[in-house]
Amino acid sequence: MSERQLPAIYPETQFYWDGAKEGKLLLNACTACGNRPFFPPRPFCPHCGSREVTVIEASGRGRLYSYIISNVPAPGYETPFTIAVVMLDEGVKLVSNIVDCPPDPEALELDMPLEVTFEQRGTLAVPQFRPAKGGAA
Amino acid sequence: MNRATIAIVGAAETTKMGKIPELSQTGLHADAALNALADCGLTVADIDGIATAGHDVAEIAQYLGVSPVWYDGTSVGGCSFITLVRHAAAALEQGLCNTVLITHGESGRSRHAAHRPMFPSMQQQEFEAIYGPVLPPSRFTLPVLRKMKDDGLTEEQLAMVAVVQREWAAFHPRASAREPITVEDVLSSKMIAYPFRKLMCCLVSDGGGALILTRADRAKDFPTKPVYLRGAGGESVEGPMISQMESFSSSKAFRISGREAFRSAGISHSDVDHLMIYDAFAHLPIYGLEDLGFVGRGEAGAFIAEGHTRPGGALPLNTNGGGLSYMHSGMYGMFALQEAVRQMRGVSPAQVEGAKLSVVHGVGGMFSAAATVVMTNEDRW
């Protein structure tokens, strides 16, 4: 099996991957919009266009917003595996796998609480989500 | 009283359909183009505008021997050919050219192609593809469980989309899949990406199609029954990152594109006799019916399951069998256009009696883009 894909990292997104190496899930947020977070990172706000953008550390908590259980081949993945969209508590959505959880609809209830963990991939850490320990986030 | 300004005078698909291992992608474009030229009695020397998607428009022009004064290579995925119809109409109205050829060819099954059909997205690669949604069945399907929970859409309703479209495909000798299927057949077919099973996913086919457009005042010079554009159609994009859709129950690009097409045509939903909604997967007609406003949010699954879109129903939808049963080359939009032209000419094997107005709506990428056009066989309204 080939290796899992590594992200192509660009100057505007380097901080995100640097943060992940330190176990932090970092987001951009717009100062002009009252520190409203957005995703994916960019040096301006997709809602108002302001360049007054900061970096915040997300709580790492979210909920299972939607998913599929894939039998479609993907580099480095053994099928079946879960591809999910996570709604972070900060109100932004992102794609992740659901780890430490069987790829089974019985185990994957929409809106179940999740927490971030990090998968070592080469020299990078890739944010992943797993069922939250201790139930409701 | 409005008069039609733009007409589709030539339309044809490739000579063969489905499995065409003897032709390259370039060859499929050319076969469809030559058939469309023959359909309306033109030669390549008559073409002064050319457009295609998923393939370098310059290569198609050179291969065919066309020396255009106008070209368009807008490539946003499978709806691009619907987009190109309205772009061609705008160019013709501006006098930028006189006779436009739009071609599609794709060796989806036999894989005799040189290109990626779409631009790779930097952010989709960096933040989504690394988690495994690298092919359409594991990416296009991601919003659907959310919609099922929020709107009450069921697996049985998704299965009914495939069942009803197979009923339409049975009329078409050129359709790849014509055997009747049941909900049970769909729900027991191989799991591809839960909750999507094989029969909820499109075919993988070889084929192509081409259209020839000109100004409506010339339309009567051609041997074919003209099919007119009504209004300017619509188009929009939401973007390639599926996680960033504003809503998982609805496509913003669909809503904007559909709204513009209905507004500029001056039509209401009850005026529509025939409808094509690009169906790479079974959920697309459901999003399409809701986002175009034919039914309310959350109502399309039941609307299809109740039989309103099947043969004999009030709103005939995807009357060629669609990407699920007719063919799906990869960028299917051209085949939705071809069936709408056949319906407006009155020559579809699944002809809707007396149909005067057809809406063609397509998706590009995976909820990334959309385009809509309205066709009619009446030259004034």
Short mmCIF file of C-alpha atoms in Angstrom, two decimals:
data_model
loop_
_atom_site.label_atom_id
_atom_site.label_comp_id
_atom_site.label_asym_id
_atom_site.label_seq_id
_atom_site.Cartn_x
_atom_site.Cartn_y
_atom_site.Cartn_z
CA MET A 1 0.00 0.00 0.00
CA SER A 2 1.30 3.42 -0.90
CA GLU A 3 1.81 6.10 1.72
CA ARG A 4 -0.92 8.47 2.74
CA GLN A 5 -0.80 11.77 0.87
CA LEU A 6 1.06 14.66 2.43
CA PRO A 7 -0.48 18.09 2.10
CA ALA A 8 1.18 20.59 -0.19
CA ILE A 9 1.84 23.44 2.23
CA TYR A 10 1.90 27.08 1.13
CA PRO A 11 3.20 30.21 2.85
CA GLU A 12 -0.28 31.24 3.98
CA THR A 13 -0.97 27.87 5.63
CA GLN A 14 2.43 27.03 7.16
CA PHE A 15 1.26 28.14 10.63
CA TYR A 16 -1.55 25.56 10.60
CA TRP A 17 0.85 22.68 10.05
CA ASP A 18 3.45 24.13 12.46
CA GLY A 19 0.72 24.28 15.10
CA ALA A 20 -0.31 20.69 14.44
CA LYS A 21 3.26 19.56 15.14
CA GLU A 22 2.85 21.12 18.60
CA GLY A 23 -0.51 19.41 19.13
CA LYS A 24 -2.53 22.55 18.45
CA LEU A 25 -5.41 23.05 16.04
CA LEU A 26 -4.93 26.62 14.83
CA LEU A 27 -7.45 28.68 12.91
CA ASN A 28 -7.50 32.10 11.38
CA ALA A 29 -10.04 34.52 12.81
CA CYS A 30 -11.16 37.95 11.62
CA THR A 31 -10.67 40.83 14.02
CA ALA A 32 -13.13 43.06 12.16
CA CYS A 33 -15.83 40.36 12.47
CA GLY A 34 -15.35 40.09 16.25
CA ASN A 35 -12.73 37.34 16.08
CA ARG A 36 -14.95 35.16 13.89
CA PRO A 37 -12.97 32.03 12.91
CA PHE A 38 -12.89 30.72 9.36
CA PHE A 39 -11.46 27.80 7.43
CA PRO A 40 -9.33 27.02 5.50
CA PRO A 41 -6.65 29.56 6.43
CA ARG A 42 -6.04 32.67 4.34
CA PRO A 43 -4.64 36.09 5.20
CA PHE A 44 -7.98 37.88 4.81
CA CYS A 45 -11.52 37.30 5.94
CA PRO A 46 -13.79 35.44 3.49
CA HIS A 47 -16.81 37.15 5.10
CA CYS A 48 -15.79 40.82 5.06
CA GLY A 49 -12.49 41.00 3.16
CA SER A 50 -10.55 42.50 6.04
CA ARG A 51 -6.83 41.76 6.26
CA GLU A 52 -6.99 42.13 10.07
CA VAL A 53 -6.64 38.41 10.66
CA THR A 54 -5.27 36.68 13.76
CA VAL A 55 -4.43 33.10 14.65
CA ILE A 56 -6.43 31.41 17.42
CA GLU A 57 -6.14 28.00 18.99
CA ALA A 58 -9.33 26.02 18.58
CA SER A 59 -10.73 24.05 21.50
CA GLY A 60 -10.24 20.83 19.56
CA ARG A 61 -13.85 19.89 20.25
CA GLY A 62 -16.56 19.43 17.69
CA ARG A 63 -19.39 17.26 16.46
CA LEU A 64 -19.87 14.73 13.71
CA TYR A 65 -21.62 16.77 11.03
CA SER A 66 -21.69 14.27 8.16
CA TYR A 67 -19.70 11.30 6.90
CA ILE A 68 -19.36 8.42 4.51
CA ILE A 69 -17.82 5.00 5.06
CA SER A 70 -15.58 4.61 2.06
CA ASN A 71 -14.87 1.43 0.15
CA VAL A 72 -13.19 3.56 -2.50
CA PRO A 73 -9.41 3.18 -2.68
CA ALA A 74 -7.30 6.06 -1.37
CA PRO A 75 -3.51 6.15 -0.98
CA GLY A 76 -2.43 4.69 2.35
CA TYR A 77 -5.95 3.83 3.56
CA GLU A 78 -7.36 0.37 4.15
CA THR A 79 -11.04 0.21 3.26
CA PRO A 80 -13.52 0.57 4.74
CA PHE A 81 -12.67 3.81 6.52
CA THR A 82 -14.59 6.86 7.62
CA ILE A 83 -14.35 10.24 5.92
CA ALA A 84 -16.18 12.85 7.94
CA VAL A 85 -17.02 16.51 8.08
CA VAL A 86 -16.56 17.84 11.61
CA MET A 87 -18.32 20.95 12.88
CA LEU A 88 -15.93 22.53 15.35
CA ASP A 89 -17.33 24.23 18.45
CA GLU A 90 -15.89 27.40 16.90
CA GLY A 91 -18.48 27.09 14.10
CA VAL A 92 -16.27 26.05 11.17
CA LYS A 93 -16.42 22.79 9.26
CA LEU A 94 -13.49 20.67 8.12
CA VAL A 95 -12.81 17.22 6.70
CA SER A 96 -11.21 14.54 8.88
CA ASN A 97 -11.22 10.81 9.40
CA ILE A 98 -12.86 9.41 12.52
CA VAL A 99 -10.23 7.37 14.32
CA ASP A 100 -10.49 5.09 17.37
CA CYS A 101 -13.99 4.22 16.18
CA PRO A 102 -15.14 1.37 13.92
CA PRO A 103 -16.29 2.39 10.41
CA ASP A 104 -19.83 1.32 11.19
CA PRO A 105 -23.05 3.38 11.11
CA GLU A 106 -23.92 1.91 14.51
CA ALA A 107 -20.85 3.55 16.01
CA LEU A 108 -21.12 6.81 14.08
CA GLU A 109 -24.06 8.87 15.21
CA LEU A 110 -24.50 12.28 13.64
CA ASP A 111 -23.81 15.10 16.11
CA MET A 112 -21.83 12.84 18.45
CA PRO A 113 -19.09 14.78 20.26
CA LEU A 114 -15.56 14.51 18.89
CA GLU A 115 -12.13 15.68 19.94
CA VAL A 116 -8.97 16.35 17.98
CA THR A 117 -5.98 14.05 17.96
CA PHE A 118 -2.96 14.09 15.70
CA GLU A 119 -1.72 11.47 13.26
CA GLN A 120 2.01 11.39 12.57
CA ARG A 121 2.46 11.36 8.79
CA GLY A 122 6.10 11.59 7.73
CA THR A 123 7.47 14.63 9.54
CA LEU A 124 4.02 16.19 9.74
CA ALA A 125 1.18 15.90 12.23
CA VAL A 126 -2.26 15.68 10.63
CA PRO A 127 -5.32 16.71 12.68
CA GLN A 128 -7.78 13.84 13.12
CA PHE A 129 -10.92 13.43 15.22
CA ARG A 130 -12.06 10.66 17.57
CA PRO A 131 -15.10 10.18 19.81
CA ALA A 132 -14.77 12.58 22.76
CA LYS A 133 -13.74 10.96 25.98
CA GLY A 134 -16.26 11.47 28.75
CA GLY A 135 -19.22 12.04 26.44
CA ALA A 136 -20.75 15.42 25.66
CA ALA A 137 -18.29 18.13 24.69
CA MET B 1 -44.07 39.30 -27.17
CA ASN B 2 -40.46 38.09 -27.09
CA ARG B 3 -38.71 36.56 -30.05
CA ALA B 4 -36.05 33.87 -29.80
CA THR B 5 -32.58 35.16 -30.63
CA ILE B 6 -30.45 32.00 -30.46
CA ALA B 7 -31.10 28.52 -31.86
CA ILE B 8 -29.49 25.11 -31.54
CA VAL B 9 -29.56 23.87 -35.14
CA GLY B 10 -27.23 20.87 -34.95
CA ALA B 11 -27.02 18.20 -32.26
CA ALA B 12 -25.58 14.73 -32.18
CA GLU B 13 -23.86 12.19 -29.98
CA THR B 14 -21.00 9.91 -30.94
CA THR B 15 -21.85 7.16 -33.44
CA LYS B 16 -21.47 4.58 -30.71
CA MET B 17 -22.19 4.98 -27.01
CA GLY B 18 -20.92 3.40 -23.83
CA LYS B 19 -17.96 1.29 -24.84
CA ILE B 20 -15.80 2.76 -27.63
CA PRO B 21 -12.28 1.39 -27.17
CA GLU B 22 -11.30 2.22 -30.77
CA LEU B 23 -11.43 6.00 -30.27
CA SER B 24 -9.25 8.36 -28.23
CA GLN B 25 -10.74 11.28 -26.32
CA THR B 26 -9.81 13.56 -29.22
CA GLY B 27 -11.43 11.10 -31.59
CA LEU B 28 -14.66 11.10 -29.56
CA HIS B 29 -14.83 14.92 -29.80
CA ALA B 30 -14.33 14.70 -33.57
CA ASP B 31 -16.84 11.88 -34.12
CA ALA B 32 -19.52 13.85 -32.26
CA ALA B 33 -18.61 17.08 -34.08
CA LEU B 34 -18.79 15.49 -37.53
CA ASN B 35 -22.17 13.95 -36.64
CA ALA B 36 -23.53 17.32 -35.47
CA LEU B 37 -22.28 19.02 -38.66
CA ALA B 38 -23.96 16.32 -40.78
CA ASP B 39 -27.13 16.72 -38.72
CA CYS B 40 -27.55 20.32 -39.92
CA GLY B 41 -25.80 20.14 -43.30
CA LEU B 42 -22.69 22.16 -42.41
CA THR B 43 -18.98 21.52 -42.80
CA VAL B 44 -16.08 22.58 -40.58
CA ALA B 45 -15.53 25.54 -42.94
CA ASP B 46 -18.85 26.99 -41.72
CA ILE B 47 -17.78 26.99 -38.06
CA ASP B 48 -16.25 30.24 -36.76
CA GLY B 49 -16.69 29.71 -33.04
CA ILE B 50 -15.63 26.69 -31.00
CA ALA B 51 -15.92 25.71 -27.36
CA THR B 52 -15.16 22.69 -25.23
CA ALA B 53 -14.30 21.73 -21.65
CA GLY B 54 -12.01 19.16 -20.08
CA HIS B 55 -9.82 19.26 -23.16
CA ASP B 56 -7.70 21.98 -24.75
CA VAL B 57 -10.05 23.82 -27.10
CA ALA B 58 -7.11 24.63 -29.38
CA GLU B 59 -6.35 20.95 -29.89
CA ILE B 60 -9.97 20.21 -30.83
CA ALA B 61 -9.98 23.15 -33.27
CA GLN B 62 -6.74 22.01 -34.89
CA TYR B 63 -7.79 18.36 -35.03
CA LEU B 64 -11.07 19.25 -36.74
CA GLY B 65 -9.55 21.94 -38.97
CA VAL B 66 -11.54 24.84 -37.51
CA SER B 67 -10.04 28.37 -37.63
CA PRO B 68 -12.24 30.22 -35.16
CA VAL B 69 -12.68 33.92 -34.44
CA TRP B 70 -14.10 33.02 -31.00
CA TYR B 71 -13.36 30.24 -28.54
CA ASP B 72 -14.22 29.31 -24.97
CA GLY B 73 -12.56 26.68 -22.80
CA THR B 74 -14.40 27.29 -19.53
CA SER B 75 -13.89 24.08 -17.58
CA VAL B 76 -15.65 23.80 -14.22
CA GLY B 77 -16.63 20.14 -14.44
CA GLY B 78 -19.48 18.30 -16.07
CA CYS B 79 -21.88 21.24 -16.31
CA SER B 80 -19.36 23.18 -18.41
CA PHE B 81 -21.17 22.34 -21.66
CA ILE B 82 -24.36 23.91 -20.27
CA THR B 83 -22.29 26.96 -19.31
CA LEU B 84 -20.77 27.02 -22.80
CA VAL B 85 -24.25 27.09 -24.40
CA ARG B 86 -25.02 30.37 -22.64
CA HIS B 87 -21.53 31.76 -23.27
CA ALA B 88 -21.92 30.90 -26.96
CA ALA B 89 -25.32 32.57 -27.00
CA ALA B 90 -23.80 35.75 -25.56
CA ALA B 91 -21.01 35.68 -28.15
CA LEU B 92 -23.49 35.17 -30.99
CA GLU B 93 -25.68 38.01 -29.76
CA GLN B 94 -22.66 40.29 -29.60
CA GLY B 95 -21.71 39.36 -33.16
CA LEU B 96 -18.37 37.91 -32.06
CA CYS B 97 -19.00 34.92 -34.35
CA ASN B 98 -21.83 33.40 -36.37
CA THR B 99 -21.84 29.62 -35.96
CA VAL B 100 -20.58 27.94 -32.80
CA LEU B 101 -19.59 24.30 -32.36
CA ILE B 102 -19.52 22.92 -28.79
CA THR B 103 -17.92 19.50 -28.43
CA HIS B 104 -17.56 16.89 -25.70
CA GLY B 105 -15.67 13.63 -25.82
CA GLU B 106 -14.45 11.50 -22.97
CA SER B 107 -12.94 8.07 -22.84
CA GLY B 108 -14.19 7.50 -19.31
CA ARG B 109 -14.27 3.72 -19.60
CA SER B 110 -11.44 2.92 -22.02
CA ARG B 111 -9.22 5.70 -20.65
CA HIS B 112 -7.69 6.87 -23.93
CA ALA B 113 -7.19 10.38 -22.58
CA ALA B 114 -4.25 12.67 -21.95
CA HIS B 115 -5.75 15.18 -19.55
CA ARG B 116 -7.24 15.64 -16.17
CA PRO B 117 -10.75 16.86 -16.88
CA MET B 118 -10.59 19.51 -14.17
CA PHE B 119 -8.15 21.82 -12.50
CA PRO B 120 -6.76 20.39 -9.27
CA SER B 121 -7.63 22.55 -6.28
CA MET B 122 -4.81 23.61 -3.98
CA GLN B 123 -6.90 23.89 -0.84
CA GLN B 124 -8.95 20.76 -1.56
CA GLN B 125 -5.69 18.83 -1.81
CA GLU B 126 -4.16 20.37 1.30
CA PHE B 127 -7.14 20.10 3.62
CA GLU B 128 -9.48 17.42 2.22
CA ALA B 129 -7.91 14.98 -0.25
CA ILE B 130 -5.26 13.95 2.30
CA TYR B 131 -8.07 12.29 4.29
CA GLY B 132 -9.07 10.06 1.38
CA PRO B 133 -11.92 11.69 -0.59
CA VAL B 134 -9.91 11.52 -3.80
CA LEU B 135 -12.59 10.14 -6.13
CA PRO B 136 -16.17 11.31 -6.73
CA PRO B 137 -17.95 8.48 -4.80
CA SER B 138 -16.11 9.39 -1.60
CA ARG B 139 -16.32 13.18 -1.99
CA PHE B 140 -19.55 14.10 -3.77
CA THR B 141 -21.50 11.99 -1.26
CA LEU B 142 -20.17 13.62 1.92
CA PRO B 143 -23.06 16.05 2.60
CA VAL B 144 -25.83 13.50 2.16
CA LEU B 145 -26.11 11.90 5.63
CA ARG B 146 -26.51 15.40 7.04
CA LYS B 147 -29.31 16.11 4.59
CA MET B 148 -30.93 12.77 5.44
CA LYS B 149 -30.98 13.68 9.13
CA ASP B 150 -32.05 17.30 8.66
CA ASP B 151 -34.60 16.81 5.87
CA GLY B 152 -35.86 13.27 6.44
CA LEU B 153 -34.47 11.96 3.15
CA THR B 154 -34.29 8.14 3.24
CA GLU B 155 -32.15 5.45 1.64
CA GLU B 156 -35.31 4.09 -0.02
CA GLN B 157 -35.95 7.50 -1.59
CA LEU B 158 -32.39 7.63 -2.91
CA ALA B 159 -32.90 4.16 -4.34
CA MET B 160 -36.12 5.28 -6.05
CA VAL B 161 -34.15 7.89 -8.03
CA ALA B 162 -32.25 5.03 -9.67
CA VAL B 163 -35.38 2.90 -10.12
CA VAL B 164 -37.34 5.67 -11.88
CA GLN B 165 -34.47 6.63 -14.14
CA ARG B 166 -34.05 3.04 -15.21
CA GLU B 167 -37.70 3.15 -16.33
CA TRP B 168 -36.79 6.04 -18.63
CA ALA B 169 -33.63 4.33 -19.89
CA ALA B 170 -35.71 1.35 -21.03
CA PHE B 171 -37.08 3.54 -23.87
CA HIS B 172 -33.58 4.28 -25.21
CA PRO B 173 -31.84 1.70 -27.41
CA ARG B 174 -28.53 3.54 -26.80
CA ALA B 175 -28.79 3.49 -23.01
CA SER B 176 -26.15 1.33 -21.33
CA ALA B 177 -28.41 -0.01 -18.55
CA ARG B 178 -32.01 -0.81 -19.55
CA GLU B 179 -33.09 -3.74 -17.38
CA PRO B 180 -35.75 -2.78 -14.81
CA ILE B 181 -34.54 -2.58 -11.20
CA THR B 182 -36.31 -2.44 -7.84
CA VAL B 183 -35.59 -0.59 -4.61
CA GLU B 184 -34.45 -3.92 -3.20
CA ASP B 185 -32.00 -4.34 -6.10
CA VAL B 186 -30.52 -0.92 -5.37
CA LEU B 187 -30.32 -1.45 -1.61
CA SER B 188 -28.66 -4.85 -2.01
CA SER B 189 -26.10 -3.68 -4.62
CA LYS B 190 -22.49 -3.34 -3.53
CA MET B 191 -21.74 -0.71 -0.88
CA ILE B 192 -19.45 1.92 -2.40
CA ALA B 193 -19.47 4.67 0.21
CA TYR B 194 -22.12 4.29 2.89
CA PRO B 195 -24.93 5.23 2.42
CA PHE B 196 -24.25 5.03 -1.34
CA ARG B 197 -24.56 1.72 -3.14
CA LYS B 198 -23.42 0.90 -6.64
CA LEU B 199 -26.78 1.47 -8.31
CA MET B 200 -26.94 4.97 -6.77
CA CYS B 201 -23.68 5.83 -8.58
CA CYS B 202 -23.26 6.75 -12.23
CA LEU B 203 -22.01 4.54 -15.00
CA VAL B 204 -18.49 4.91 -16.37
CA SER B 205 -18.73 5.24 -20.14
CA ASP B 206 -17.06 6.31 -23.37
CA GLY B 207 -18.88 8.80 -25.54
CA GLY B 208 -19.31 12.34 -26.72
CA GLY B 209 -21.72 14.87 -28.08
CA ALA B 210 -21.75 18.13 -29.99
CA LEU B 211 -24.05 21.09 -30.53
CA ILE B 212 -24.16 23.79 -33.20
CA LEU B 213 -25.66 27.17 -32.34
CA THR B 214 -26.45 30.19 -34.45
CA ARG B 215 -28.70 33.26 -34.36
CA ALA B 216 -32.37 32.44 -34.57
CA ASP B 217 -32.92 34.49 -37.74
CA ARG B 218 -30.79 31.91 -39.59
CA ALA B 219 -32.44 28.89 -37.99
CA LYS B 220 -34.95 28.31 -40.76
CA ASP B 221 -32.10 27.85 -43.28
CA PHE B 222 -31.30 24.49 -41.68
CA PRO B 223 -32.95 21.12 -42.29
CA THR B 224 -33.42 20.43 -38.57
CA LYS B 225 -36.24 21.65 -36.34
CA PRO B 226 -34.74 24.57 -34.44
CA VAL B 227 -34.51 24.45 -30.67
CA TYR B 228 -34.41 27.93 -29.18
CA LEU B 229 -32.87 29.23 -26.01
CA ARG B 230 -35.33 31.08 -23.81
CA GLY B 231 -33.62 33.68 -21.63
CA ALA B 232 -29.93 33.74 -20.82
CA GLY B 233 -29.71 30.71 -18.55
CA GLY B 234 -27.71 30.82 -15.35
CA GLU B 235 -24.41 29.78 -13.82
CA SER B 236 -22.58 30.02 -10.51
CA VAL B 237 -19.88 28.43 -8.39
CA GLU B 238 -19.62 27.62 -4.71
CA GLY B 239 -16.15 26.04 -4.86
CA PRO B 240 -14.26 22.76 -4.80
CA MET B 241 -14.02 22.28 -1.00
CA ILE B 242 -17.10 20.27 -0.18
CA SER B 243 -16.73 20.90 3.56
CA GLN B 244 -17.20 24.61 2.90
CA MET B 245 -20.67 24.35 1.36
CA GLU B 246 -22.84 26.83 3.24
CA SER B 247 -25.50 24.17 3.68
CA PHE B 248 -25.31 20.40 3.27
CA SER B 249 -29.03 20.34 2.42
CA SER B 250 -28.75 22.68 -0.54
CA SER B 251 -26.29 23.84 -3.19
CA LYS B 252 -25.78 27.59 -3.30
CA ALA B 253 -24.51 27.32 -6.89
CA PHE B 254 -27.68 25.43 -7.89
CA ARG B 255 -29.91 28.07 -6.30
CA ILE B 256 -28.19 31.02 -7.95
CA SER B 257 -27.92 29.38 -11.36
CA GLY B 258 -31.53 28.21 -11.34
CA ARG B 259 -32.88 31.54 -10.13
CA GLU B 260 -31.11 33.42 -12.92
CA ALA B 261 -32.29 30.96 -15.58
CA PHE B 262 -35.95 31.13 -14.49
CA ARG B 263 -35.84 34.92 -14.09
CA SER B 264 -34.29 35.65 -17.46
CA ALA B 265 -36.62 33.18 -19.23
CA GLY B 266 -39.64 34.72 -17.51
CA ILE B 267 -41.03 31.31 -16.68
CA SER B 268 -42.59 29.69 -13.65
CA HIS B 269 -42.23 26.07 -12.63
CA SER B 270 -45.63 25.12 -14.04
CA ASP B 271 -44.39 26.15 -17.52
CA VAL B 272 -41.75 23.39 -17.51
CA ASP B 273 -42.72 20.33 -19.57
CA HIS B 274 -39.44 18.47 -19.35
CA LEU B 275 -36.49 18.61 -16.97
CA MET B 276 -32.92 17.32 -17.01
CA ILE B 277 -30.89 17.42 -13.79
CA TYR B 278 -27.32 16.12 -14.02
CA ASP B 279 -27.20 12.96 -11.92
CA ALA B 280 -23.70 11.72 -11.23
CA PHE B 281 -25.20 10.22 -8.06
CA ALA B 282 -28.76 9.61 -6.87
CA HIS B 283 -28.82 12.64 -4.59
CA LEU B 284 -28.29 15.19 -7.36
CA PRO B 285 -31.86 15.17 -8.74
CA ILE B 286 -33.07 15.61 -5.16
CA TYR B 287 -30.90 18.66 -4.50
CA GLY B 288 -31.76 19.92 -7.99
CA LEU B 289 -35.55 19.68 -7.64
CA GLU B 290 -35.39 21.55 -4.32
CA ASP B 291 -32.79 24.14 -5.26
CA LEU B 292 -34.50 24.97 -8.56
CA GLY B 293 -37.71 25.44 -6.58
CA PHE B 294 -39.86 22.69 -8.09
CA VAL B 295 -40.57 21.45 -4.56
CA GLY B 296 -39.85 22.73 -1.06
CA ARG B 297 -36.83 21.87 1.07
CA GLY B 298 -36.90 18.23 2.06
CA GLU B 299 -39.73 17.31 -0.32
CA ALA B 300 -37.88 15.98 -3.38
CA GLY B 301 -37.23 12.46 -2.11
CA ALA B 302 -40.94 11.84 -1.58
CA PHE B 303 -41.80 13.66 -4.83
CA ILE B 304 -39.70 11.22 -6.86
CA ALA B 305 -40.77 8.18 -4.82
CA GLU B 306 -44.43 9.09 -5.40
CA GLY B 307 -43.86 8.85 -9.15
CA HIS B 308 -44.16 12.47 -10.28
CA THR B 309 -40.98 12.26 -12.38
CA ARG B 310 -41.45 8.78 -13.88
CA PRO B 311 -42.93 8.00 -17.31
CA GLY B 312 -46.47 9.33 -17.26
CA GLY B 313 -45.75 11.63 -14.29
CA ALA B 314 -46.40 15.38 -14.25
CA LEU B 315 -42.71 16.36 -14.37
CA PRO B 316 -40.70 14.04 -16.65
CA LEU B 317 -37.14 14.13 -15.32
CA ASN B 318 -33.95 12.69 -16.84
CA THR B 319 -35.84 11.01 -19.66
CA ASN B 320 -32.72 9.41 -21.15
CA GLY B 321 -32.10 7.50 -17.92
CA GLY B 322 -29.41 9.98 -16.88
CA GLY B 323 -25.89 9.33 -15.74
CA LEU B 324 -27.20 6.46 -13.65
CA SER B 325 -28.53 4.47 -16.65
CA TYR B 326 -27.92 6.16 -20.04
CA MET B 327 -24.21 6.89 -19.92
CA HIS B 328 -21.73 8.88 -17.83
CA SER B 329 -18.50 9.80 -19.50
CA GLY B 330 -17.17 11.83 -16.57
CA MET B 331 -18.43 15.23 -17.76
CA TYR B 332 -22.02 14.19 -18.48
CA GLY B 333 -23.61 17.62 -19.01
CA MET B 334 -23.51 17.32 -22.80
CA PHE B 335 -25.83 14.30 -22.67
CA ALA B 336 -28.43 16.15 -20.60
CA LEU B 337 -28.38 18.85 -23.32
CA GLN B 338 -28.69 16.25 -26.09
CA GLU B 339 -31.79 14.66 -24.54
CA ALA B 340 -33.40 18.08 -24.06
CA VAL B 341 -32.77 18.87 -27.76
CA ARG B 342 -34.33 15.54 -28.77
CA GLN B 343 -37.35 16.30 -26.61
CA MET B 344 -37.77 19.78 -28.09
CA ARG B 345 -37.40 18.35 -31.60
CA GLY B 346 -40.02 15.72 -30.72
CA VAL B 347 -37.72 12.81 -31.54
CA SER B 348 -36.68 11.32 -28.18
CA PRO B 349 -37.31 7.57 -27.87
CA ALA B 350 -38.96 8.58 -24.57
CA GLN B 351 -40.79 11.53 -26.10
CA VAL B 352 -42.93 13.65 -23.78
CA GLU B 353 -45.99 14.39 -25.92
CA GLY B 354 -46.41 18.06 -26.72
CA ALA B 355 -43.40 19.20 -24.70
CA LYS B 356 -42.60 22.85 -25.49
CA LEU B 357 -40.21 23.86 -22.74
CA SER B 358 -37.25 22.06 -21.20
CA VAL B 359 -34.94 23.06 -18.35
CA VAL B 360 -31.43 21.60 -18.28
CA HIS B 361 -29.53 21.95 -15.00
CA GLY B 362 -26.07 20.63 -14.31
CA VAL B 363 -23.51 20.29 -11.56
CA GLY B 364 -19.80 20.85 -12.07
CA GLY B 365 -17.05 19.32 -9.99
CA MET B 366 -18.61 18.05 -6.79
CA PHE B 367 -21.09 20.77 -5.84
CA SER B 368 -18.37 23.15 -7.03
CA ALA B 369 -20.24 24.74 -9.95
CA ALA B 370 -23.63 24.80 -11.64
CA ALA B 371 -25.23 25.90 -14.90
CA THR B 372 -28.79 26.02 -16.19
CA VAL B 373 -30.37 26.69 -19.59
CA VAL B 374 -33.97 26.82 -20.79
CA MET B 375 -34.84 25.44 -24.23
CA THR B 376 -38.07 25.73 -26.20
CA ASN B 377 -39.35 24.77 -29.64
CA GLU B 378 -41.39 27.98 -29.91
CA ASP B 379 -39.74 30.97 -31.57
CA ARG B 380 -41.80 33.56 -29.68
CA TRP B 381 -43.49 33.81 -26.31
#
